[in-house]
mmCIF file of C-alpha atoms in Angstrom:
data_model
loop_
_atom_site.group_PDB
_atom_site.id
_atom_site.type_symbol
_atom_site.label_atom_id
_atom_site.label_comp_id
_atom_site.label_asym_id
_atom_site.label_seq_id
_atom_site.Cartn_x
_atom_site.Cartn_y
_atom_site.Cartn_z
ATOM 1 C CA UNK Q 1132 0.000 0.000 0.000
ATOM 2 C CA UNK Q 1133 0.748 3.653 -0.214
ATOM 3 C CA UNK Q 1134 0.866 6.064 2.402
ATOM 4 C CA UNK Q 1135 -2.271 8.065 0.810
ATOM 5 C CA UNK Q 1136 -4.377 4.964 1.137
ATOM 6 C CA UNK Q 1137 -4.714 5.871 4.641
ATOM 7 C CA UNK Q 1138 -5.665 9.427 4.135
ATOM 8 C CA UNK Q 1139 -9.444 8.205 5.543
ATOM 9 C CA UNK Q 1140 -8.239 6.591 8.212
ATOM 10 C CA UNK Q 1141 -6.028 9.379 9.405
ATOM 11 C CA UNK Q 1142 -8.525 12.185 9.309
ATOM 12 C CA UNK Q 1143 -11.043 9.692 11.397
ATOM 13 C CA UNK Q 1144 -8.520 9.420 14.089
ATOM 14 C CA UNK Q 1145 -8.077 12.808 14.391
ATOM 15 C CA UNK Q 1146 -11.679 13.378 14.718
ATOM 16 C CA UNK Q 1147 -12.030 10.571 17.339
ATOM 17 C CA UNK Q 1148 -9.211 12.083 19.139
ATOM 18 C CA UNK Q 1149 -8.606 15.581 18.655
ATOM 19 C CA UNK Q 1150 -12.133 16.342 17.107
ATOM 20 C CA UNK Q 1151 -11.084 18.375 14.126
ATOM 21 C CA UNK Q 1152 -10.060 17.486 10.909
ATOM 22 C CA UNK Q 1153 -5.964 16.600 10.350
ATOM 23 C CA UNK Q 1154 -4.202 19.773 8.770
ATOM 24 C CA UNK Q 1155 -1.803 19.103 5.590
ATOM 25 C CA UNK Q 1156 1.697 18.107 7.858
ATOM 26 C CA UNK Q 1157 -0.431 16.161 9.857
ATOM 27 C CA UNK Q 1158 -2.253 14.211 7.748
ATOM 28 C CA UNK Q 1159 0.862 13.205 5.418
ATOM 29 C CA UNK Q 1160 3.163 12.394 8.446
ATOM 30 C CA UNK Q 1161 0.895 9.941 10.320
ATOM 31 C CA UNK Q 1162 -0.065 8.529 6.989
ATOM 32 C CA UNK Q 1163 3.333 8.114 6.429
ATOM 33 C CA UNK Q 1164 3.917 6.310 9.533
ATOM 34 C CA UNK Q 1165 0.532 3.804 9.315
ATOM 35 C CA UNK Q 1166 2.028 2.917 5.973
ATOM 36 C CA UNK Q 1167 5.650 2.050 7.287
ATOM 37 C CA UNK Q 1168 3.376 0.155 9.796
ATOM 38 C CA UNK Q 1169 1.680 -1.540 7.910
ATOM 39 C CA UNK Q 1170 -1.716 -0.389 8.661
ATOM 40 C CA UNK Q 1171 -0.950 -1.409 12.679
ATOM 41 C CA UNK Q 1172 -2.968 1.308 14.021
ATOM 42 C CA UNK Q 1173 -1.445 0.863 17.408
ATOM 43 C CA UNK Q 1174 1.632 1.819 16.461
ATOM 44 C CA UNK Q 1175 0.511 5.215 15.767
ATOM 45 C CA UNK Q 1176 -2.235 5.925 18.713
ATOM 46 C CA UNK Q 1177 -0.027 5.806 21.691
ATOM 47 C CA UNK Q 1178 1.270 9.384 19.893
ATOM 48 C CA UNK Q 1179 -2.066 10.892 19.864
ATOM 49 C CA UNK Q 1180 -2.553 10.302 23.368
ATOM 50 C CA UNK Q 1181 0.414 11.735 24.402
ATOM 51 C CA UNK Q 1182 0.489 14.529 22.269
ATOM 52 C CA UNK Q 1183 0.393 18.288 23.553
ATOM 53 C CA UNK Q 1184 -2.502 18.779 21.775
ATOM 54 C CA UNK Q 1185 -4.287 15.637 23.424
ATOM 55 C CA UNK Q 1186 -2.816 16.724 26.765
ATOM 56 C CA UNK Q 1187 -3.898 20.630 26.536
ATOM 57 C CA UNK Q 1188 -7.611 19.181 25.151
ATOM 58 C CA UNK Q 1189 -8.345 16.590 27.530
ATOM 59 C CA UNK Q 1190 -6.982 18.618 30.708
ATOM 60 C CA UNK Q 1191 -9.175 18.838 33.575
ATOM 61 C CA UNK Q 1192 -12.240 16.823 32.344
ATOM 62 C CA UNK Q 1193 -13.302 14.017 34.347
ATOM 63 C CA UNK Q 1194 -12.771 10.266 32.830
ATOM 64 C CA UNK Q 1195 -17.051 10.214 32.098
ATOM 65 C CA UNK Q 1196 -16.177 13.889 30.352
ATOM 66 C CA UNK Q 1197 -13.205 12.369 28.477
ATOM 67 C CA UNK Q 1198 -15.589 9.669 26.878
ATOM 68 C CA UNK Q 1199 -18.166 11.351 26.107
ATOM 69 C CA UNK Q 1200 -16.202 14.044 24.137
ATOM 70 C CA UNK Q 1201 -14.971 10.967 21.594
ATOM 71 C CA UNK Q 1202 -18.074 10.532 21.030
ATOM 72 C CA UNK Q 1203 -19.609 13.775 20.773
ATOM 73 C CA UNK Q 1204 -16.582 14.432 18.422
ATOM 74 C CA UNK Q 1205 -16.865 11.431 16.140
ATOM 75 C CA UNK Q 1206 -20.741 11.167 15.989
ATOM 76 C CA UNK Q 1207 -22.346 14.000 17.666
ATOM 77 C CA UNK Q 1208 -23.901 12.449 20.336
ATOM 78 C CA UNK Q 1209 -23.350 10.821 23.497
ATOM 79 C CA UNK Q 1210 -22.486 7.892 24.621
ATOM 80 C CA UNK Q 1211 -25.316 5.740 25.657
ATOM 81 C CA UNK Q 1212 -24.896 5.037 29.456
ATOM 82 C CA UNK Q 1213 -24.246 1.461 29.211
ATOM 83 C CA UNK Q 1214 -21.388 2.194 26.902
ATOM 84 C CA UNK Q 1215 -19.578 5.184 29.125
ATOM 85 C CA UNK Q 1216 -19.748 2.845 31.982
ATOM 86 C CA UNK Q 1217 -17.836 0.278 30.576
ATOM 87 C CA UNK Q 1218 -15.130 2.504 29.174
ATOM 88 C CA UNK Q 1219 -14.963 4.804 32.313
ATOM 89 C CA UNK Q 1220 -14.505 1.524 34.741
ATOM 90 C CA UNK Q 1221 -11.546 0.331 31.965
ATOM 91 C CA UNK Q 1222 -9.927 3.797 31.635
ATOM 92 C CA UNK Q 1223 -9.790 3.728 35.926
ATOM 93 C CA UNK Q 1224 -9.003 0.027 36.094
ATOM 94 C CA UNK Q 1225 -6.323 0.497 33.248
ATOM 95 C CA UNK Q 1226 -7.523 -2.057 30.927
ATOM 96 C CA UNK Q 1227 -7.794 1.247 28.290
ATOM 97 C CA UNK Q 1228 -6.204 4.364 27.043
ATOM 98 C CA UNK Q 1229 -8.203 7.145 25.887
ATOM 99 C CA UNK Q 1230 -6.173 6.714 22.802
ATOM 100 C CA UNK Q 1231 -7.786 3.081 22.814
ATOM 101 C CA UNK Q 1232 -11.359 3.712 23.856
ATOM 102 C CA UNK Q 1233 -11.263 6.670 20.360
ATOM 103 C CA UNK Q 1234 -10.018 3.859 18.519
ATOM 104 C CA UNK Q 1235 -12.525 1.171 19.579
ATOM 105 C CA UNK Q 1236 -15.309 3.798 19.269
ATOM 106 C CA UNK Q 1237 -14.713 4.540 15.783
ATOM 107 C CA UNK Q 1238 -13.843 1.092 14.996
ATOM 108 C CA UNK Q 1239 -16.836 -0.015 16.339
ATOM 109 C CA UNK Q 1240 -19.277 2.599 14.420
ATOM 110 C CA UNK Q 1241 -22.627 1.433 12.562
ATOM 111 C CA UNK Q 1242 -26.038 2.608 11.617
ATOM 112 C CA UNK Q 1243 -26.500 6.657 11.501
ATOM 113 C CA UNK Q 1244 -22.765 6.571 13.244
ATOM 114 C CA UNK Q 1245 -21.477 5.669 10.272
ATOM 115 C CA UNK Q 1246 -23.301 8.306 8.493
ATOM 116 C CA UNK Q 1247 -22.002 10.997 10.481
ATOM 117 C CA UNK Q 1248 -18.658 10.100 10.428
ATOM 118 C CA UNK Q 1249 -18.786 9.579 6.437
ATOM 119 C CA UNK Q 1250 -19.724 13.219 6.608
ATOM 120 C CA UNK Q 1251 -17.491 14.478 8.687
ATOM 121 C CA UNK Q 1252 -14.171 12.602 6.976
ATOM 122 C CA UNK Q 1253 -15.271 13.929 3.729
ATOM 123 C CA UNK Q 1254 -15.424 10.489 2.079
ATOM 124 C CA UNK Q 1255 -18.552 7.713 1.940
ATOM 125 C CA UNK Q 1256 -16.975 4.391 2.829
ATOM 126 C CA UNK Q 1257 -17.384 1.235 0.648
#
C-alpha cells in the first residue's frame, strides 16, 4: 500500500481524538507512519494520546467527560450510558487508554454513526 491509502483513516482518528479534521503536515506524516506500519494502528495511537494537543484538550475533564467528548466528536452524540460505563470503569481500572477507547469507538461505528462520520471525513466508505 501507499501512504495516501490511509488518508481516511487518518482524518477519522483525528476526529475521534482531537475532534477536528488533520491539517496538511499532519495528515501526510501519520499517513506516512501507518504505511511504514503496515496499517498497525497501534503503532501510531499511543502518539495521539500523548500529544500536547491531546494533553492541553483533555486537561481537567473528568474520565465520564473524556468519553463522552470521543463521542460527541466522532458522531455528535453521546455515549449511551451502558457504553460510558464500561469505558470509564476500563480507563480507571487500566484495561484502556483514551487513545484506545477513540479507537474502539470509531472502529466499532454502525447505523447513523457511520453516516455521520462519512460526513465528517469527507469520504462515503465502501
Amino acid at each position: 500500500m501507499a501512504a495516501a491509502d490511509y488518508y481516511t483513516q487518518v482524518q477519522e482518528i483525528y476526529l475521534a481524538y482531537y475532534g477536528r479534521p488533520a491539517d496538511r503536515e499532519g495528515l501526510l506524516f501519520w499517513a506516512d507512519q501507518l504505511d511504514a506500519a503496515k496499517g498497525d494502528l497501534s503503532a501510531i495511537m499511543n502518539a495521539f494520546g500523548t500529544s500536547k494537543e491531546a494533553i492541553d484538550l483533555y486537561a481537567g475533564m473528568t474520565n465520564e467527560q473524556r468519553v463522552s467528548n470521543i463521542y460527541l466528536q466522532l458522531f455528535n452524540r453521546l455515549p449511551d450510558p451502558a457504553g460510558l460505563d464500561y469505558y470509564v470503569q476500563g480507563l480507571a481500572d487500566g484495561k484502556f487508554t483514551l487513545a484506545d477507547i477513540a479507537l474502539n469507538v470509531l472502529d466499532g461505528a454502525t447505523g447513523t454513526d457511520v453516516a455521520v462520520l462519512d460526513a465528517k471525513a469527507c469520504r462515503p466508505r465502501p
